[in-house]
Short mmCIF file of C-alpha atoms in Angstrom, two decimals:
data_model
loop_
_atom_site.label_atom_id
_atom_site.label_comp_id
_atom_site.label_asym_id
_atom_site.label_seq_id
_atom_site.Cartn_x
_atom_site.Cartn_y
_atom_site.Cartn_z
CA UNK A 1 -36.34 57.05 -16.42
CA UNK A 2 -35.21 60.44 -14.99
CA UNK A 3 -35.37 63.56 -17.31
CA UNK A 4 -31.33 64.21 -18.03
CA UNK A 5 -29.26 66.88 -16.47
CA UNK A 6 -27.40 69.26 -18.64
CA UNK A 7 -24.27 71.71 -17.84
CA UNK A 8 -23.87 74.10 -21.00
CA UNK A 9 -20.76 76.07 -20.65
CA UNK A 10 -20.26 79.19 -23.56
CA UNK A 11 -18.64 81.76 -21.32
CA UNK A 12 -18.60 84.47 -23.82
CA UNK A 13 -18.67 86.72 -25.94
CA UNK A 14 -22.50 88.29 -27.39
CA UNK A 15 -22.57 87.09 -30.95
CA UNK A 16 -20.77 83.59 -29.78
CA UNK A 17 -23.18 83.27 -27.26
CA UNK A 18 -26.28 84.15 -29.99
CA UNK A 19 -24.78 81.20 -32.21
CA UNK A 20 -24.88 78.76 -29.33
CA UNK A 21 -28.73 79.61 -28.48
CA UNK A 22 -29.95 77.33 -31.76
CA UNK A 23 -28.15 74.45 -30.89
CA UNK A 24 -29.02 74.88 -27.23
CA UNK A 25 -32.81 75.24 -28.23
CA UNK A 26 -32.36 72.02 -30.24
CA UNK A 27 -31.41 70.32 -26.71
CA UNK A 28 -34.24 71.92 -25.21
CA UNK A 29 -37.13 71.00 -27.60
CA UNK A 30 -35.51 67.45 -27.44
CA UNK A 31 -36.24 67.40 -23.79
CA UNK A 32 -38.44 69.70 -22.88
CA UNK A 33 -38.42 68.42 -18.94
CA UNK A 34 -34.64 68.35 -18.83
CA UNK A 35 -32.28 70.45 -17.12
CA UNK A 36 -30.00 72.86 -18.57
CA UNK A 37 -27.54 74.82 -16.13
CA UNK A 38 -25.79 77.51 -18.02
CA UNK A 39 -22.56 78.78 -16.77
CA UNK A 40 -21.22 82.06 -18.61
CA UNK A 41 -19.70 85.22 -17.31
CA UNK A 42 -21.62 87.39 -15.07
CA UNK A 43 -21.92 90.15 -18.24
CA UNK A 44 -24.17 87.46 -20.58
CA UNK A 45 -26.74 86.54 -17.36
CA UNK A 46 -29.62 88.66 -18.32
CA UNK A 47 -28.78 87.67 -22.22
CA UNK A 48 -29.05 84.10 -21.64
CA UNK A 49 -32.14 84.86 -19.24
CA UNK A 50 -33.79 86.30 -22.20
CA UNK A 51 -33.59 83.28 -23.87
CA UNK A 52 -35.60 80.88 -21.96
CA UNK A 53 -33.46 78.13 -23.04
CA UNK A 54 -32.04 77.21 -19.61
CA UNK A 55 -33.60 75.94 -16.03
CA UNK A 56 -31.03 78.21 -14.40
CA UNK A 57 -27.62 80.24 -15.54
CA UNK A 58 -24.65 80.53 -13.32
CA UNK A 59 -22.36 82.85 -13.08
CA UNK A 60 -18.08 82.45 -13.16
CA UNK A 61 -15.33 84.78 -13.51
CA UNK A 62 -12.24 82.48 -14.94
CA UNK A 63 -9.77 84.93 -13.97
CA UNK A 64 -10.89 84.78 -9.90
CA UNK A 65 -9.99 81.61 -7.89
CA UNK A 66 -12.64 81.96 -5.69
CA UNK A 67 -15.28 81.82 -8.46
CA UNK A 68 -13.68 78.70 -10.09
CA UNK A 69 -13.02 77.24 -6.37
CA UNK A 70 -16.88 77.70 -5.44
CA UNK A 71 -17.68 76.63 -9.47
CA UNK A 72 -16.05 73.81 -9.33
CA UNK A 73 -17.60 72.63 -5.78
CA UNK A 74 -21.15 73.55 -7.43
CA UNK A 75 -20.88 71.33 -10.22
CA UNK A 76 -19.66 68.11 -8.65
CA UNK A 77 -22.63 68.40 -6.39
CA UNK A 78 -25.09 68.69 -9.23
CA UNK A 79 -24.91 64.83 -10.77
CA UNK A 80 -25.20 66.26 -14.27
CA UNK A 81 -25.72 63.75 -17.23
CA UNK A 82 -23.14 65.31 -19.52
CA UNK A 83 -21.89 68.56 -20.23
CA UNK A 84 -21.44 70.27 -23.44
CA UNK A 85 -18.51 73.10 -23.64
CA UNK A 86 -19.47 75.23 -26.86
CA UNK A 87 -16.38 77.31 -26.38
CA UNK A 88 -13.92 74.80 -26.85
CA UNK A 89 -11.02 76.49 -24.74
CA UNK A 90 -9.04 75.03 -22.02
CA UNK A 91 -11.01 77.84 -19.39
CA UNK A 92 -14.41 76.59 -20.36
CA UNK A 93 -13.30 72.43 -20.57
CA UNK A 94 -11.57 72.80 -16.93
CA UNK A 95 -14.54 73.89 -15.54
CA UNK A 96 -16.74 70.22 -15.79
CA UNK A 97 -13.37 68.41 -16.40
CA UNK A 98 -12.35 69.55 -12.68
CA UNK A 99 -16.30 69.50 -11.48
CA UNK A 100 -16.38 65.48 -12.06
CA UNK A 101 -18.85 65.85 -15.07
CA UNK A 102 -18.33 62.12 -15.86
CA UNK A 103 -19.62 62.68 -19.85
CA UNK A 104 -17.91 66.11 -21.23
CA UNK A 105 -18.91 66.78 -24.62
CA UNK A 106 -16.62 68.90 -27.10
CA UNK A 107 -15.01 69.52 -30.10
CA UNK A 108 -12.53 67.42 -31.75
CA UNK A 109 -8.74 68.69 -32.09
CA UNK A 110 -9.75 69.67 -35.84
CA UNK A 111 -12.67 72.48 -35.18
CA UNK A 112 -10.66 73.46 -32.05
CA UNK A 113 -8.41 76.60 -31.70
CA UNK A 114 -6.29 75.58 -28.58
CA UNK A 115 -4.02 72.61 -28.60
CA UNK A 116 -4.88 69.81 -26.52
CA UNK A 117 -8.01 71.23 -25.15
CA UNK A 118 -10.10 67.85 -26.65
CA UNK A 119 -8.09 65.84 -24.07
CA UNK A 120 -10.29 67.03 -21.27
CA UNK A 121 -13.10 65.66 -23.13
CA UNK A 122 -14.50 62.14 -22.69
CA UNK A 123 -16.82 62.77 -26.15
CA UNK A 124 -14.98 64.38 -29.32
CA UNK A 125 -16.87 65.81 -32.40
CA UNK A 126 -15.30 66.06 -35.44
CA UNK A 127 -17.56 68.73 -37.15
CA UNK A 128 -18.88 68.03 -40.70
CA UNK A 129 -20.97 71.59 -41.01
CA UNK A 130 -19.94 74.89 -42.23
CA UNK A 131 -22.00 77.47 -39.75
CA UNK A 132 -20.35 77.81 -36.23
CA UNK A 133 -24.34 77.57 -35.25
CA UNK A 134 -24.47 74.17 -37.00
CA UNK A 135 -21.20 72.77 -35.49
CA UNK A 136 -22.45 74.28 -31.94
CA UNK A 137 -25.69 71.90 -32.72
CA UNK A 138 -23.43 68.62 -33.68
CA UNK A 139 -22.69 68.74 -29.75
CA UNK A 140 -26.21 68.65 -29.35
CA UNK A 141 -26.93 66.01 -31.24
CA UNK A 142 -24.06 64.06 -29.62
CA UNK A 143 -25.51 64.55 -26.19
CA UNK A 144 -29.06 63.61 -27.34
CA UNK A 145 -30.75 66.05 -29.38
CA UNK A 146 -32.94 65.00 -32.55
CA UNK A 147 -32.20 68.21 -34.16
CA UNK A 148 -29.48 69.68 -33.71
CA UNK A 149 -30.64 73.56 -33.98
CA UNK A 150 -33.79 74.50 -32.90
CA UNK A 151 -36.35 77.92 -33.02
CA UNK A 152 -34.81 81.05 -30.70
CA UNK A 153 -37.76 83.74 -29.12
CA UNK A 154 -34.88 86.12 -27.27
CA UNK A 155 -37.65 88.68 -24.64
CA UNK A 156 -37.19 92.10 -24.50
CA UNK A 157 -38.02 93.82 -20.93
CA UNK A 158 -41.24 96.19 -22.18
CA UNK A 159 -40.28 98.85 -19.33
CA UNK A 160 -36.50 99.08 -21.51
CA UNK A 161 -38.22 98.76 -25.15
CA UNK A 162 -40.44 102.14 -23.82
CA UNK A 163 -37.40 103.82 -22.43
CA UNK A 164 -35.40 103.20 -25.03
CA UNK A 165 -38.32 104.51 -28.11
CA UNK A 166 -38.90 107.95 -25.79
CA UNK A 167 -35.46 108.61 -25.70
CA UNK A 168 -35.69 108.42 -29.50
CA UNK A 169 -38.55 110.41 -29.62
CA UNK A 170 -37.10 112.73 -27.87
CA UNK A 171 -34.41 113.58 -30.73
CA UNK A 172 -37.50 113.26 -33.31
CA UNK A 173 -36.42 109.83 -34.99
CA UNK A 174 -39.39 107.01 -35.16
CA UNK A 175 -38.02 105.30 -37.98
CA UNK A 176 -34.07 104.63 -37.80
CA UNK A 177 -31.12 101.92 -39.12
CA UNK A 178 -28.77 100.84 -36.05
CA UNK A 179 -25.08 101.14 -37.35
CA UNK A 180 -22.66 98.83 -35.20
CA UNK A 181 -18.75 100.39 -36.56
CA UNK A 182 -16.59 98.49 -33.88
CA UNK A 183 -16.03 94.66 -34.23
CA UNK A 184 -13.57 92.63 -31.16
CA UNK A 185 -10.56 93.47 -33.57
CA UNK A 186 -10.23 96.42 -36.21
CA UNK A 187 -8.82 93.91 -39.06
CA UNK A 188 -12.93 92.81 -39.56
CA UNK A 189 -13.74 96.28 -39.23
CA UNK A 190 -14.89 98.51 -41.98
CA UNK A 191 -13.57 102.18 -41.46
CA UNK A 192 -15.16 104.64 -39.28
CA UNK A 193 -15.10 107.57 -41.64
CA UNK A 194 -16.99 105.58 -44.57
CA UNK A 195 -19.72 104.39 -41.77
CA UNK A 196 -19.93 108.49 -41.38
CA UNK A 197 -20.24 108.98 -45.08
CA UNK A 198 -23.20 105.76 -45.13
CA UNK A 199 -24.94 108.14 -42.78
CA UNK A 200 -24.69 110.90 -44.67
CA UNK A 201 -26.27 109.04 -47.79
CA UNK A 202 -29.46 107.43 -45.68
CA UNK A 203 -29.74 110.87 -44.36
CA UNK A 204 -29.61 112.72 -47.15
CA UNK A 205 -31.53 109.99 -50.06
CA UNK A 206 -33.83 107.98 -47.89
CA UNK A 207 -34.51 110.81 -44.87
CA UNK A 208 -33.51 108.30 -42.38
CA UNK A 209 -31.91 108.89 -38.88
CA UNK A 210 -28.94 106.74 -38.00
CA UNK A 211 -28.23 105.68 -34.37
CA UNK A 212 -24.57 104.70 -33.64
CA UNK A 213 -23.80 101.32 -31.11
CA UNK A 214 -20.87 100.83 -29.56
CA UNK A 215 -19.53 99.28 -26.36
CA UNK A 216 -16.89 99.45 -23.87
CA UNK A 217 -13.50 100.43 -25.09
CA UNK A 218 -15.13 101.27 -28.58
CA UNK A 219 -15.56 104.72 -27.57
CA UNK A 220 -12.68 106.33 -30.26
CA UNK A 221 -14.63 105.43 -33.28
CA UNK A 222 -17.72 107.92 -32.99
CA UNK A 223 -16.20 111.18 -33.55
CA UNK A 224 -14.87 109.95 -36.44
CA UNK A 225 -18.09 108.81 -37.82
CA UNK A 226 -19.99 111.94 -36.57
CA UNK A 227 -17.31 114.41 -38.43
CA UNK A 228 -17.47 112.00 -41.76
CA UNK A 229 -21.53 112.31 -41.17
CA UNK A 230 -22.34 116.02 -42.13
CA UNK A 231 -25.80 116.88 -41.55
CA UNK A 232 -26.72 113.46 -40.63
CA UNK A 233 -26.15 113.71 -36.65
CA UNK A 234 -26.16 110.40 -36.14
CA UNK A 235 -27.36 109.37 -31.91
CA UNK A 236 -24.55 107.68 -30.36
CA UNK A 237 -26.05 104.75 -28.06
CA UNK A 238 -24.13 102.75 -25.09
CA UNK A 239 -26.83 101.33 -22.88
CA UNK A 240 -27.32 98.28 -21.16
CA UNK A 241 -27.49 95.17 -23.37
CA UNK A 242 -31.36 94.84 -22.49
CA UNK A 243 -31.59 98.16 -23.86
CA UNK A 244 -29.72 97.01 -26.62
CA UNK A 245 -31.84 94.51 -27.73
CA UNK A 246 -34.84 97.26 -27.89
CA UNK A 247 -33.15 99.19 -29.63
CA UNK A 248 -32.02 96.29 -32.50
CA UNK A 249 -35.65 94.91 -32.05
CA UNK A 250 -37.26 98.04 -33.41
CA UNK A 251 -34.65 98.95 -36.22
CA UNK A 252 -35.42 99.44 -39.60
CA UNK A 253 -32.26 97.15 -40.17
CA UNK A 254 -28.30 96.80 -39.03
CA UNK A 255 -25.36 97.92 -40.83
CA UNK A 256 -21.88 96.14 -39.85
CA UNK A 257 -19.45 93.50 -39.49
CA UNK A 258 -18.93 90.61 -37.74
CA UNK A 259 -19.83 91.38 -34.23
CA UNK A 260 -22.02 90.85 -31.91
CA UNK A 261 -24.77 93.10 -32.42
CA UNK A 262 -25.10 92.49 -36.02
CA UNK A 263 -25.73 88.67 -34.56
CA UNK A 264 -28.08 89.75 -31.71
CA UNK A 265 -30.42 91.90 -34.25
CA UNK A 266 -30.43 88.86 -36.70
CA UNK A 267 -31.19 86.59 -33.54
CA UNK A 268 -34.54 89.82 -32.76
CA UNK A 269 -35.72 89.29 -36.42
CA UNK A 270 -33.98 92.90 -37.58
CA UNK A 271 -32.90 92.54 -41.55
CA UNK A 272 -28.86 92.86 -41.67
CA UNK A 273 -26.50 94.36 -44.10
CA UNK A 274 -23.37 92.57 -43.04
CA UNK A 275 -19.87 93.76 -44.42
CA UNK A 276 -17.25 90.64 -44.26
CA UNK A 277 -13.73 90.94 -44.55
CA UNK A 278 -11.40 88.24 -43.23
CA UNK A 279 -13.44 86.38 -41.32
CA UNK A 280 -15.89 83.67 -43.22
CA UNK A 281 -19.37 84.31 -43.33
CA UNK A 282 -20.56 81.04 -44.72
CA UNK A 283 -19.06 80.35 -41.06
CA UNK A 284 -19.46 83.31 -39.13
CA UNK A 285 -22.18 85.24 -40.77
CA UNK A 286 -25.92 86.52 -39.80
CA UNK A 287 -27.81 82.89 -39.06
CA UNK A 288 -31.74 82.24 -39.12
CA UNK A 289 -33.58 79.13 -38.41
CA UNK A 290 -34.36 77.13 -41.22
CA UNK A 291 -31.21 78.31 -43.52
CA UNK A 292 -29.07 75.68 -43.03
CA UNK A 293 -27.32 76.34 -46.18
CA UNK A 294 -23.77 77.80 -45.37
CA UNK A 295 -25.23 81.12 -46.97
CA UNK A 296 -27.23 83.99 -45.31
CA UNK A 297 -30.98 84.25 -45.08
CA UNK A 298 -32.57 86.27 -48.11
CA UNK A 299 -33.32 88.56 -45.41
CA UNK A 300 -30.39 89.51 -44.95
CA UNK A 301 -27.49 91.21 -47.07
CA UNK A 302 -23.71 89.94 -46.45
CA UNK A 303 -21.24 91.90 -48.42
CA UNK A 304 -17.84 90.41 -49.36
CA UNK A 305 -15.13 91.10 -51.65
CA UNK A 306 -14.28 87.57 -53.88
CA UNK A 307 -10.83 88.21 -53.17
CA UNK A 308 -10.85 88.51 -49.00
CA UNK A 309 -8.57 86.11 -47.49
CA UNK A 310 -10.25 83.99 -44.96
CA UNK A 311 -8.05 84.67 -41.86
CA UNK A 312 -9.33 85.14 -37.46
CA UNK A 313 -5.82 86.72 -37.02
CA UNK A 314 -6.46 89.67 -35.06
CA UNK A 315 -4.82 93.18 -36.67
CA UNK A 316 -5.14 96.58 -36.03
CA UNK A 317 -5.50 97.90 -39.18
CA UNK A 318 -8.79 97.26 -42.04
CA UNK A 319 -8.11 94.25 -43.86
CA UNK A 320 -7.42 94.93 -47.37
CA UNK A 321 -10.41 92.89 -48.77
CA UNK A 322 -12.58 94.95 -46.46
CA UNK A 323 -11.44 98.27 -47.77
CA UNK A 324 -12.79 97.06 -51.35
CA UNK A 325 -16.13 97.67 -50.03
CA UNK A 326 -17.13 100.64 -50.79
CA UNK A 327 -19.77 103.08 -49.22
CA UNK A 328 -21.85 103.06 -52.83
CA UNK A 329 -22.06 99.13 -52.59
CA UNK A 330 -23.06 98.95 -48.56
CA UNK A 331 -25.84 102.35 -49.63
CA UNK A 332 -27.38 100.15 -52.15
CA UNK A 333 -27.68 96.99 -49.88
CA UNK A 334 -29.31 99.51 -47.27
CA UNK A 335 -31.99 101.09 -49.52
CA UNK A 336 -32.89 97.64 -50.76
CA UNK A 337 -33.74 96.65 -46.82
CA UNK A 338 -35.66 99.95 -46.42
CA UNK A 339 -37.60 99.24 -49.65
CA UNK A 340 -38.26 95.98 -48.90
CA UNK A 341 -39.71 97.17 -45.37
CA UNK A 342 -41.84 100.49 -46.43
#
């Protein structure tokens, strides 16, 4: 019997595409001489590369015709066994719904944001976990999978893991805690000016360096944190994402919310200290291998006021629940990790 022929679509963004990789590496282990065809947006390539999961990754822009046109021509010529779309939007179901994927795997109308998306689906999951990295592995199970999560081993170029600990070196830090201050939307984000006061504190109590990450567009929040940071003089870092990942990889820990490189450091092995505000964590929150419990690993911290509101509206200001977090409480979470790691 022929080894089966899998189209994974998960388009975007980093931390969605790090809670797809367990339930994609539960498809994997499952058939181990199986194809898996990966088609995400030309920014996630070398992210997806790292993972090993896939035979090949394709690239497609959603918002260019020509990509889609040439997409879906690519896929109908492929004979795929079934494909699973992780995203569950109507961008990501067109694309083997219009390739003549004959078996499309997705989510049912109840774990789905989009209405109506599930009719371009021939299989329909009605999810029964908690975790988004769970639910992502009840599609795997669906298309075949014994387990549906399975063990992630993300590589890190060596040339960009030496690059990135000279240019360290060169501002005299060895030892260092990544903070990540932006987050997608600023309602899940904790305020720039107490990130600059946490860096203050590390600085100051434990004599660690902090080194700031942010991405495109994310730009506005680092003065703030530098001017709230005093002495600290926190190193503000926007490399490539390979460069990224050294620089997570090699952390002492991560401080900050629910975004993606809080879940690509958890997805390295770096301890977390993850502040939660609207958005869920027994849902959205740092995920390991082998938790499985709704709850974050005892490696890692998730901080969360009992009275946040569980809401993925998008706002532009700090949820309230969020602002109940003070600097004090995140501190303390921090020193425990460094402790911990001496």
């Amino acid at each position: 019997m022929p080894e089966p022929r899998f189209l994974v679509v998960r388009l975007g963004s980093l931390g969605d595409i790090v809670h797809t990789f367990p339930a994609v590496a539960g498809l994997r282990e499952a058939f181990p001489e199986g194809e898996i065809v990966w088609l995400t947006h030309p920014r996630w390539r070398a992210l997806i590369v790292s993972s090993g999961l896939a035979t090949d990754t394709w690239e497609v822009e959603t918002r260019s015709y020509h990509s889609l046109r040439e997409n879906f021509g690519r896929i109908s010529k492929e004979h795929f066994t079934a494909a699973i779309d992780y995203q569950g939007l109507w961008k990501s179901a067109a694309l083997p719904f219009f390739g003549g994927v004959s078996r499309r795997i997705g989510f049912s109308s109840q774990s789905i944001r989009e209405f109506g998306v599930p009719l371009l689906y021939t299989d329909r999951i009605r999810c029964t976990q908690t975790h988004i990295a769970d639910q992502n592995g009840e599609l795997s199970v669906r298309a075949g999978a014994r387990s549906g999560v399975g063990a992630v081993a993300l590589s890190v170029p060596s040339i960009q893991e030496v690059f990135v600990l000279q240019l360290l070196r060169s501002f005299a830090i060895e030892r260092y805690i990544v903070l990540s201050p932006a987050g997608g939307w600023r309602s899940k984000c904790w305020p720039p000016e107490r990130y600059g006061a946490l860096c203050q504190k590390i600085h100051c109590e434990l004599g660690l360096r902090c080194v700031l990450n942010y991405g495109p567009g994310e730009d506005d929040l680092i003065p703030a944190v530098k001017a709230a940071s005093g002495e600290a003089a926190p190193i503000a870092y926007n490399g490539s994402l390979d460069q990224l990942m050294a620089l997570l990889r090699n952390a002492v820990c991560i401080v900050g919310g629910d975004t993606g490189p809080l879940h690509l450091a958890v997805a390295l092995g770096t301890p977390a200290v993850a502040i939660f505000g609207p958005t869920n964590p027994a849902r959205n929150g740092p995920y390991r291998i082998g938790d499985r419990s709704g709850t974050a690993s005892p490696i890692d911290i998730v901080l969360r006021s009992p009275r946040a509101l569980t809401t993925y509206k998008r706002g532009d200001q700090p949820a309230p629940s969020i602002l109940e977090i003070g600097v004090d409480a995140v501190f303390d979470a921090v020193r425990r990790q460094v402790e911990i790691r001496r």
